[in-house]
Amino acid sequence: SRTQPGSGCGSSRRGPAEPGDLDDHFRVVIRVRPPLERELVSPVWQNIVAVSGTTEICLSEVVAEASAGDRASGSSQVVTNHSFTFDCVYDQDSSQPDVYENTARASALSTLQGYNATILAYGPTGTGKTYTMEGVRSGQSKGRGIIPRSMEEIFQHIRSCRGPQPRFLVRASYLQIYNEILSDLLKPDRSHLVIREDRRRGVFVEGLSEWLCRSPGEVQTLMERGSAARATAQTAANDASSRSHAVFIVIVEQTESGDEASDGPP
């Protein structure tokens, strides 16, 4: 087996674009996970990943001899290097705080300015997507992932804005896509949900439950409850691999006290 380069993480925010700032609205980063213990003890394990600086990753493809020329030169293997450049590349020693601060924090905080933000983790099973997004659940602050860290900052902002003017409402939903079927992870009896679109709400999932959250702890409880309902199976790379795609949605609404008396919607 070979080491897998890890998972990809993309962050984006949708809002009014200004000339010259389009690159700030969409970023693609790579995170290399460290090898597992069972990979290190494998007799065929090879490290094929090298990170150069902060934006480039190199994959070394090792193949057996393919021609008479290779045999004549005494080479039993041919090594081909492939280099790729991204907005940012994190090596296997990268920390959870570094990934959040440099990749996800700006997108998370942009929601408080009225932007729609998306943070997407993508990659094969066992490459660290869940660890990057959710982190460990043992209470270790350094091991927290992108979602709990962003929730802590959002609620910290809400606490700092307490007063007679701003009012905040935070709601969360959790859905999975399994075999092209959408279901509600927080209300497992709701399945075969349908994606709709209208002028007022934009794109939404009809019938998906929304849960009021008053603290980061309540968000974490919902995440753990939904994760327990996800479809999982054992694979060669992961003992409890998630077999579905999951989407955790957080909606933050802010209204001013004067908005309640106005004729228009909040």
PDB file of C-alpha atoms in Angstrom:
ATOM      1  CA  SER A   1       0.000   0.000   0.000  1.00  0.00           C
ATOM      2  CA  ARG A   2       1.032   3.601  -0.503  1.00  0.00           C
ATOM      3  CA  THR A   3       0.437   6.587   1.679  1.00  0.00           C
ATOM      4  CA  GLN A   4      -2.554   8.608   0.605  1.00  0.00           C
ATOM      5  CA  PRO A   5      -1.863  12.314   0.188  1.00  0.00           C
ATOM      6  CA  GLY A   6      -4.789  13.223   2.389  1.00  0.00           C
ATOM      7  CA  SER A   7      -7.978  15.143   2.005  1.00  0.00           C
ATOM      8  CA  GLY A   8      -8.764  18.264   0.089  1.00  0.00           C
ATOM      9  CA  CYS A   9     -10.545  21.138   1.724  1.00  0.00           C
ATOM     10  CA  GLY A  10     -12.162  23.990  -0.132  1.00  0.00           C
ATOM     11  CA  SER A  11     -13.665  27.120   1.321  1.00  0.00           C
ATOM     12  CA  SER A  12     -15.791  29.675  -0.434  1.00  0.00           C
ATOM     13  CA  ARG A  13     -18.129  32.522   0.329  1.00  0.00           C
ATOM     14  CA  ARG A  14     -20.768  34.042  -1.896  1.00  0.00           C
ATOM     15  CA  GLY A  15     -21.449  37.742  -1.806  1.00  0.00           C
ATOM     16  CA  PRO A  16     -20.858  40.966  -3.713  1.00  0.00           C
ATOM     17  CA  ALA A  17     -17.556  40.604  -5.548  1.00  0.00           C
ATOM     18  CA  GLU A  18     -15.248  43.522  -6.076  1.00  0.00           C
ATOM     19  CA  PRO A  19     -12.647  43.809  -8.852  1.00  0.00           C
ATOM     20  CA  GLY A  20      -9.448  41.973  -7.970  1.00  0.00           C
ATOM     21  CA  ASP A  21     -10.784  40.013  -5.001  1.00  0.00           C
ATOM     22  CA  LEU A  22     -12.232  36.938  -6.765  1.00  0.00           C
ATOM     23  CA  ASP A  23      -9.355  34.769  -5.492  1.00  0.00           C
ATOM     24  CA  ASP A  24     -10.448  35.561  -1.943  1.00  0.00           C
ATOM     25  CA  HIS A  25     -13.861  34.005  -2.583  1.00  0.00           C
ATOM     26  CA  PHE A  26     -12.660  30.502  -3.411  1.00  0.00           C
ATOM     27  CA  ARG A  27      -9.641  28.583  -2.117  1.00  0.00           C
ATOM     28  CA  VAL A  28      -8.498  24.978  -2.504  1.00  0.00           C
ATOM     29  CA  VAL A  29      -6.078  23.469   0.009  1.00  0.00           C
ATOM     30  CA  ILE A  30      -4.554  20.027   0.577  1.00  0.00           C
ATOM     31  CA  ARG A  31      -3.818  18.396   3.923  1.00  0.00           C
ATOM     32  CA  VAL A  32      -1.499  15.391   4.129  1.00  0.00           C
ATOM     33  CA  ARG A  33      -2.312  12.979   6.915  1.00  0.00           C
ATOM     34  CA  PRO A  34       0.404  11.034   8.754  1.00  0.00           C
ATOM     35  CA  PRO A  35       0.741   7.299   7.975  1.00  0.00           C
ATOM     36  CA  LEU A  36      -1.209   4.848  10.105  1.00  0.00           C
ATOM     37  CA  GLU A  37       0.577   2.330  12.305  1.00  0.00           C
ATOM     38  CA  ARG A  38      -0.562  -0.578  10.153  1.00  0.00           C
ATOM     39  CA  GLU A  39       0.810   1.193   7.068  1.00  0.00           C
ATOM     40  CA  LEU A  40       4.228   1.726   8.649  1.00  0.00           C
ATOM     41  CA  VAL A  41       4.616  -1.978   9.475  1.00  0.00           C
ATOM     42  CA  SER A  42       3.544  -3.089   5.998  1.00  0.00           C
ATOM     43  CA  PRO A  43       6.485  -4.473   3.968  1.00  0.00           C
ATOM     44  CA  VAL A  44       5.264  -2.689   0.830  1.00  0.00           C
ATOM     45  CA  TRP A  45       4.672   0.726   2.413  1.00  0.00           C
ATOM     46  CA  GLN A  46       6.267   3.676   0.609  1.00  0.00           C
ATOM     47  CA  ASN A  47       6.179   7.379   1.326  1.00  0.00           C
ATOM     48  CA  ILE A  48       5.264   8.962  -2.009  1.00  0.00           C
ATOM     49  CA  VAL A  49       4.296  12.448  -0.783  1.00  0.00           C
ATOM     50  CA  ALA A  50       6.553  15.463  -0.348  1.00  0.00           C
ATOM     51  CA  VAL A  51       5.421  18.985   0.542  1.00  0.00           C
ATOM     52  CA  SER A  52       7.495  21.825  -0.884  1.00  0.00           C
ATOM     53  CA  GLY A  53       6.886  25.121   0.899  1.00  0.00           C
ATOM     54  CA  THR A  54       3.282  26.038   1.633  1.00  0.00           C
ATOM     55  CA  THR A  55       1.660  25.741  -1.802  1.00  0.00           C
ATOM     56  CA  GLU A  56       3.197  22.769  -3.640  1.00  0.00           C
ATOM     57  CA  ILE A  57       2.875  19.002  -3.218  1.00  0.00           C
ATOM     58  CA  CYS A  58       4.857  16.359  -5.087  1.00  0.00           C
ATOM     59  CA  LEU A  59       3.686  12.759  -5.627  1.00  0.00           C
ATOM     60  CA  SER A  60       6.284  10.144  -6.601  1.00  0.00           C
ATOM     61  CA  GLU A  61       4.800   7.356  -8.693  1.00  0.00           C
ATOM     62  CA  VAL A  62       6.960   4.236  -8.355  1.00  0.00           C
ATOM     63  CA  VAL A  63       6.448   1.608 -11.070  1.00  0.00           C
ATOM     64  CA  ALA A  64       8.273  -1.606 -11.971  1.00  0.00           C
ATOM     65  CA  GLU A  65      10.651  -1.828 -14.929  1.00  0.00           C
ATOM     66  CA  ALA A  66       8.763  -1.548 -18.183  1.00  0.00           C
ATOM     67  CA  SER A  67      11.319  -1.935 -20.972  1.00  0.00           C
ATOM     68  CA  ALA A  68      14.552  -3.649 -21.988  1.00  0.00           C
ATOM     69  CA  GLY A  69      16.357  -0.334 -21.502  1.00  0.00           C
ATOM     70  CA  ASP A  70      15.396  -0.277 -17.845  1.00  0.00           C
ATOM     71  CA  ARG A  71      16.689  -3.810 -17.365  1.00  0.00           C
ATOM     72  CA  ALA A  72      19.930  -2.994 -19.203  1.00  0.00           C
ATOM     73  CA  SER A  73      20.567  -0.002 -16.962  1.00  0.00           C
ATOM     74  CA  GLY A  74      20.056  -2.119 -13.878  1.00  0.00           C
ATOM     75  CA  SER A  75      17.020  -0.123 -12.781  1.00  0.00           C
ATOM     76  CA  SER A  76      14.314  -2.259 -11.224  1.00  0.00           C
ATOM     77  CA  GLN A  77      12.016   0.711 -10.634  1.00  0.00           C
ATOM     78  CA  VAL A  78      11.077   3.881 -12.426  1.00  0.00           C
ATOM     79  CA  VAL A  79      10.128   6.965 -10.407  1.00  0.00           C
ATOM     80  CA  THR A  80       7.930   9.645 -11.945  1.00  0.00           C
ATOM     81  CA  ASN A  81       7.298  12.862 -10.022  1.00  0.00           C
ATOM     82  CA  HIS A  82       4.079  14.849 -10.326  1.00  0.00           C
ATOM     83  CA  SER A  83       3.933  18.321  -8.790  1.00  0.00           C
ATOM     84  CA  PHE A  84       0.725  20.216  -8.057  1.00  0.00           C
ATOM     85  CA  THR A  85       0.166  23.747  -6.770  1.00  0.00           C
ATOM     86  CA  PHE A  86      -2.751  24.807  -4.551  1.00  0.00           C
ATOM     87  CA  ASP A  87      -3.664  27.857  -2.497  1.00  0.00           C
ATOM     88  CA  CYS A  88      -2.157  26.108   0.507  1.00  0.00           C
ATOM     89  CA  VAL A  89      -0.686  22.686   1.333  1.00  0.00           C
ATOM     90  CA  TYR A  90      -0.422  21.351   4.888  1.00  0.00           C
ATOM     91  CA  ASP A  91       2.068  18.597   5.659  1.00  0.00           C
ATOM     92  CA  GLN A  92       1.448  15.706   8.035  1.00  0.00           C
ATOM     93  CA  ASP A  93       2.656  17.742  11.023  1.00  0.00           C
ATOM     94  CA  SER A  94       0.064  20.495  10.559  1.00  0.00           C
ATOM     95  CA  SER A  95      -2.139  21.263  13.558  1.00  0.00           C
ATOM     96  CA  GLN A  96      -5.874  21.775  13.827  1.00  0.00           C
ATOM     97  CA  PRO A  97      -5.481  25.448  14.870  1.00  0.00           C
ATOM     98  CA  ASP A  98      -3.238  26.156  11.856  1.00  0.00           C
ATOM     99  CA  VAL A  99      -5.709  24.646   9.397  1.00  0.00           C
ATOM    100  CA  TYR A 100      -8.607  26.598  10.892  1.00  0.00           C
ATOM    101  CA  GLU A 101      -6.848  29.933  11.207  1.00  0.00           C
ATOM    102  CA  ASN A 102      -5.310  29.931   7.723  1.00  0.00           C
ATOM    103  CA  THR A 103      -8.079  28.260   5.730  1.00  0.00           C
ATOM    104  CA  ALA A 104     -11.507  28.260   7.356  1.00  0.00           C
ATOM    105  CA  ARG A 105     -11.686  31.184   9.779  1.00  0.00           C
ATOM    106  CA  ALA A 106     -12.259  33.919   7.198  1.00  0.00           C
ATOM    107  CA  SER A 107     -15.120  31.994   5.589  1.00  0.00           C
ATOM    108  CA  ALA A 108     -16.736  31.220   8.943  1.00  0.00           C
ATOM    109  CA  LEU A 109     -16.598  34.822  10.133  1.00  0.00           C
ATOM    110  CA  SER A 110     -17.842  36.136   6.787  1.00  0.00           C
ATOM    111  CA  THR A 111     -21.260  34.678   7.633  1.00  0.00           C
ATOM    112  CA  LEU A 112     -21.560  37.374  10.295  1.00  0.00           C
ATOM    113  CA  GLN A 113     -21.278  39.932   7.472  1.00  0.00           C
ATOM    114  CA  GLY A 114     -24.151  38.381   5.543  1.00  0.00           C
ATOM    115  CA  TYR A 115     -22.208  36.080   3.208  1.00  0.00           C
ATOM    116  CA  ASN A 116     -23.121  32.501   2.352  1.00  0.00           C
ATOM    117  CA  ALA A 117     -20.033  30.412   3.140  1.00  0.00           C
ATOM    118  CA  THR A 118     -19.220  26.779   2.362  1.00  0.00           C
ATOM    119  CA  ILE A 119     -16.343  24.668   3.666  1.00  0.00           C
ATOM    120  CA  LEU A 120     -16.082  21.339   1.844  1.00  0.00           C
ATOM    121  CA  ALA A 121     -13.795  18.409   2.734  1.00  0.00           C
ATOM    122  CA  TYR A 122     -13.282  15.900  -0.062  1.00  0.00           C
ATOM    123  CA  GLY A 123     -11.138  12.807  -0.487  1.00  0.00           C
ATOM    124  CA  PRO A 124     -10.993   8.995  -0.315  1.00  0.00           C
ATOM    125  CA  THR A 125     -11.970   7.116   2.807  1.00  0.00           C
ATOM    126  CA  GLY A 126      -9.465   7.223   5.638  1.00  0.00           C
ATOM    127  CA  THR A 127      -7.740  10.457   4.628  1.00  0.00           C
ATOM    128  CA  GLY A 128      -8.850  12.589   7.578  1.00  0.00           C
ATOM    129  CA  LYS A 129     -11.943  14.446   6.385  1.00  0.00           C
ATOM    130  CA  THR A 130     -13.920  13.852   9.579  1.00  0.00           C
ATOM    131  CA  TYR A 131     -10.903  14.669  11.737  1.00  0.00           C
ATOM    132  CA  THR A 132     -10.355  17.956   9.889  1.00  0.00           C
ATOM    133  CA  MET A 133     -14.009  19.032  10.023  1.00  0.00           C
ATOM    134  CA  GLU A 134     -15.063  17.679  13.438  1.00  0.00           C
ATOM    135  CA  GLY A 135     -11.848  16.771  15.248  1.00  0.00           C
ATOM    136  CA  VAL A 136     -11.600  14.544  18.284  1.00  0.00           C
ATOM    137  CA  ARG A 137     -14.439  14.296  20.774  1.00  0.00           C
ATOM    138  CA  SER A 138     -12.394  13.666  23.912  1.00  0.00           C
ATOM    139  CA  GLY A 139     -12.584  17.270  25.079  1.00  0.00           C
ATOM    140  CA  GLN A 140      -9.058  18.177  23.930  1.00  0.00           C
ATOM    141  CA  SER A 141      -9.185  21.788  22.757  1.00  0.00           C
ATOM    142  CA  LYS A 142      -6.225  21.375  20.380  1.00  0.00           C
ATOM    143  CA  GLY A 143      -7.946  18.491  18.634  1.00  0.00           C
ATOM    144  CA  ARG A 144     -11.123  20.383  17.755  1.00  0.00           C
ATOM    145  CA  GLY A 145     -11.941  20.584  14.059  1.00  0.00           C
ATOM    146  CA  ILE A 146     -13.208  23.346  11.811  1.00  0.00           C
ATOM    147  CA  ILE A 147     -16.888  23.124  12.779  1.00  0.00           C
ATOM    148  CA  PRO A 148     -16.516  23.399  16.585  1.00  0.00           C
ATOM    149  CA  ARG A 149     -13.893  26.131  16.227  1.00  0.00           C
ATOM    150  CA  SER A 150     -16.085  28.191  13.909  1.00  0.00           C
ATOM    151  CA  MET A 151     -19.090  27.756  16.217  1.00  0.00           C
ATOM    152  CA  GLU A 152     -17.042  28.985  19.169  1.00  0.00           C
ATOM    153  CA  GLU A 153     -16.067  32.129  17.274  1.00  0.00           C
ATOM    154  CA  ILE A 154     -19.591  32.801  16.042  1.00  0.00           C
ATOM    155  CA  PHE A 155     -21.085  32.519  19.523  1.00  0.00           C
ATOM    156  CA  GLN A 156     -18.238  34.588  20.947  1.00  0.00           C
ATOM    157  CA  HIS A 157     -19.192  37.334  18.487  1.00  0.00           C
ATOM    158  CA  ILE A 158     -22.824  37.039  19.534  1.00  0.00           C
ATOM    159  CA  ARG A 159     -21.908  37.373  23.207  1.00  0.00           C
ATOM    160  CA  SER A 160     -19.817  40.465  22.484  1.00  0.00           C
ATOM    161  CA  CYS A 161     -22.774  42.104  20.695  1.00  0.00           C
ATOM    162  CA  ARG A 162     -25.240  41.781  23.537  1.00  0.00           C
ATOM    163  CA  GLY A 163     -27.255  44.911  24.041  1.00  0.00           C
ATOM    164  CA  PRO A 164     -30.589  46.516  23.181  1.00  0.00           C
ATOM    165  CA  GLN A 165     -29.949  46.570  19.415  1.00  0.00           C
ATOM    166  CA  PRO A 166     -28.784  43.317  17.772  1.00  0.00           C
ATOM    167  CA  ARG A 167     -30.623  40.037  18.202  1.00  0.00           C
ATOM    168  CA  PHE A 168     -29.276  36.723  16.901  1.00  0.00           C
ATOM    169  CA  LEU A 169     -30.894  33.428  16.032  1.00  0.00           C
ATOM    170  CA  VAL A 170     -28.737  30.352  15.306  1.00  0.00           C
ATOM    171  CA  ARG A 171     -30.268  27.224  13.765  1.00  0.00           C
ATOM    172  CA  ALA A 172     -28.606  23.990  12.663  1.00  0.00           C
ATOM    173  CA  SER A 173     -29.520  21.105  10.359  1.00  0.00           C
ATOM    174  CA  TYR A 174     -27.717  17.877   9.506  1.00  0.00           C
ATOM    175  CA  LEU A 175     -28.404  15.744   6.436  1.00  0.00           C
ATOM    176  CA  GLN A 176     -26.777  12.825   4.668  1.00  0.00           C
ATOM    177  CA  ILE A 177     -26.711  11.742   1.035  1.00  0.00           C
ATOM    178  CA  TYR A 178     -26.543   7.956   0.760  1.00  0.00           C
ATOM    179  CA  ASN A 179     -27.222   6.066  -2.476  1.00  0.00           C
ATOM    180  CA  GLU A 180     -28.534   9.363  -3.909  1.00  0.00           C
ATOM    181  CA  ILE A 181     -31.187   9.567  -1.169  1.00  0.00           C
ATOM    182  CA  LEU A 182     -31.341  12.611   1.131  1.00  0.00           C
ATOM    183  CA  SER A 183     -32.287  11.973   4.745  1.00  0.00           C
ATOM    184  CA  ASP A 184     -32.410  13.976   7.973  1.00  0.00           C
ATOM    185  CA  LEU A 185     -29.756  12.809  10.453  1.00  0.00           C
ATOM    186  CA  LEU A 186     -31.486  14.602  13.332  1.00  0.00           C
ATOM    187  CA  LYS A 187     -34.869  13.083  12.478  1.00  0.00           C
ATOM    188  CA  PRO A 188     -33.971   9.699  10.948  1.00  0.00           C
ATOM    189  CA  ASP A 189     -37.607   8.963  10.059  1.00  0.00           C
ATOM    190  CA  ARG A 190     -37.441  11.739   7.441  1.00  0.00           C
ATOM    191  CA  SER A 191     -35.924  10.326   4.272  1.00  0.00           C
ATOM    192  CA  HIS A 192     -36.255  10.777   0.513  1.00  0.00           C
ATOM    193  CA  LEU A 193     -36.107  14.539   1.003  1.00  0.00           C
ATOM    194  CA  VAL A 194     -36.233  16.804  -2.026  1.00  0.00           C
ATOM    195  CA  ILE A 195     -34.127  19.851  -2.955  1.00  0.00           C
ATOM    196  CA  ARG A 196     -36.255  22.897  -3.794  1.00  0.00           C
ATOM    197  CA  GLU A 197     -35.590  26.481  -4.808  1.00  0.00           C
ATOM    198  CA  ASP A 198     -37.627  29.642  -4.522  1.00  0.00           C
ATOM    199  CA  ARG A 199     -36.948  33.369  -4.656  1.00  0.00           C
ATOM    200  CA  ARG A 200     -37.229  33.964  -0.926  1.00  0.00           C
ATOM    201  CA  ARG A 201     -35.272  31.007   0.502  1.00  0.00           C
ATOM    202  CA  GLY A 202     -33.032  30.211  -2.432  1.00  0.00           C
ATOM    203  CA  VAL A 203     -31.956  26.538  -2.556  1.00  0.00           C
ATOM    204  CA  PHE A 204     -33.228  24.453   0.380  1.00  0.00           C
ATOM    205  CA  VAL A 205     -34.123  20.894   1.355  1.00  0.00           C
ATOM    206  CA  GLU A 206     -37.840  20.521   1.872  1.00  0.00           C
ATOM    207  CA  GLY A 207     -38.748  18.850   5.168  1.00  0.00           C
ATOM    208  CA  LEU A 208     -35.252  19.146   6.703  1.00  0.00           C
ATOM    209  CA  SER A 209     -35.524  19.894  10.407  1.00  0.00           C
ATOM    210  CA  GLU A 210     -33.901  22.991  11.941  1.00  0.00           C
ATOM    211  CA  TRP A 211     -32.795  23.084  15.567  1.00  0.00           C
ATOM    212  CA  LEU A 212     -32.320  26.206  17.653  1.00  0.00           C
ATOM    213  CA  CYS A 213     -28.822  26.437  19.185  1.00  0.00           C
ATOM    214  CA  ARG A 214     -27.877  28.684  22.092  1.00  0.00           C
ATOM    215  CA  SER A 215     -24.254  27.646  22.599  1.00  0.00           C
ATOM    216  CA  PRO A 216     -21.355  25.779  20.929  1.00  0.00           C
ATOM    217  CA  GLY A 217     -22.105  22.878  23.257  1.00  0.00           C
ATOM    218  CA  GLU A 218     -25.607  22.496  21.835  1.00  0.00           C
ATOM    219  CA  VAL A 219     -24.180  22.497  18.304  1.00  0.00           C
ATOM    220  CA  GLN A 220     -21.707  19.781  19.326  1.00  0.00           C
ATOM    221  CA  THR A 221     -24.533  17.692  20.788  1.00  0.00           C
ATOM    222  CA  LEU A 222     -26.431  17.874  17.506  1.00  0.00           C
ATOM    223  CA  MET A 223     -23.316  16.903  15.554  1.00  0.00           C
ATOM    224  CA  GLU A 224     -22.678  13.869  17.735  1.00  0.00           C
ATOM    225  CA  ARG A 225     -26.305  12.785  17.546  1.00  0.00           C
ATOM    226  CA  GLY A 226     -26.370  13.101  13.774  1.00  0.00           C
ATOM    227  CA  SER A 227     -23.005  11.400  13.304  1.00  0.00           C
ATOM    228  CA  ALA A 228     -24.241   8.387  15.266  1.00  0.00           C
ATOM    229  CA  ALA A 229     -27.057   7.979  12.716  1.00  0.00           C
ATOM    230  CA  ARG A 230     -24.795   8.018   9.653  1.00  0.00           C
ATOM    231  CA  ALA A 231     -24.319   4.915   7.518  1.00  0.00           C
ATOM    232  CA  THR A 232     -20.890   3.393   8.285  1.00  0.00           C
ATOM    233  CA  ALA A 233     -18.951   0.281   7.308  1.00  0.00           C
ATOM    234  CA  GLN A 234     -15.496  -1.164   7.894  1.00  0.00           C
ATOM    235  CA  THR A 235     -12.924  -0.708   5.140  1.00  0.00           C
ATOM    236  CA  ALA A 236      -9.245  -1.490   4.721  1.00  0.00           C
ATOM    237  CA  ALA A 237      -8.402   2.155   5.447  1.00  0.00           C
ATOM    238  CA  ASN A 238     -10.897   2.879   8.221  1.00  0.00           C
ATOM    239  CA  ASP A 239     -12.569   0.663  10.840  1.00  0.00           C
ATOM    240  CA  ALA A 240     -15.712   2.846  10.883  1.00  0.00           C
ATOM    241  CA  SER A 241     -15.779   4.584   7.537  1.00  0.00           C
ATOM    242  CA  SER A 242     -18.718   6.849   6.764  1.00  0.00           C
ATOM    243  CA  ARG A 243     -20.402   5.516   3.664  1.00  0.00           C
ATOM    244  CA  SER A 244     -22.446   8.657   3.032  1.00  0.00           C
ATOM    245  CA  HIS A 245     -21.876  12.315   2.281  1.00  0.00           C
ATOM    246  CA  ALA A 246     -22.896  14.596   5.138  1.00  0.00           C
ATOM    247  CA  VAL A 247     -23.820  18.285   5.140  1.00  0.00           C
ATOM    248  CA  PHE A 248     -23.945  20.262   8.383  1.00  0.00           C
ATOM    249  CA  ILE A 249     -25.841  23.526   7.886  1.00  0.00           C
ATOM    250  CA  VAL A 250     -25.757  26.501  10.243  1.00  0.00           C
ATOM    251  CA  ILE A 251     -27.985  29.536   9.716  1.00  0.00           C
ATOM    252  CA  VAL A 252     -27.183  32.735  11.620  1.00  0.00           C
ATOM    253  CA  GLU A 253     -29.812  35.466  11.565  1.00  0.00           C
ATOM    254  CA  GLN A 254     -29.331  38.942  12.974  1.00  0.00           C
ATOM    255  CA  THR A 255     -32.061  41.518  13.425  1.00  0.00           C
ATOM    256  CA  GLU A 256     -32.044  44.988  14.905  1.00  0.00           C
ATOM    257  CA  SER A 257     -34.652  45.962  17.466  1.00  0.00           C
ATOM    258  CA  GLY A 258     -36.075  48.557  15.073  1.00  0.00           C
ATOM    259  CA  ASP A 259     -36.685  45.891  12.435  1.00  0.00           C
ATOM    260  CA  GLU A 260     -39.533  44.399  14.444  1.00  0.00           C
ATOM    261  CA  ALA A 261     -41.559  47.555  14.071  1.00  0.00           C
ATOM    262  CA  SER A 262     -40.948  47.888  10.327  1.00  0.00           C
ATOM    263  CA  ASP A 263     -43.372  46.726   7.667  1.00  0.00           C
ATOM    264  CA  GLY A 264     -40.785  44.686   5.768  1.00  0.00           C
ATOM    265  CA  PRO A 265     -39.389  41.232   6.614  1.00  0.00           C
ATOM    266  CA  PRO A 266     -36.449  40.933   9.074  1.00  0.00           C
TER     267      PRO A 266
END
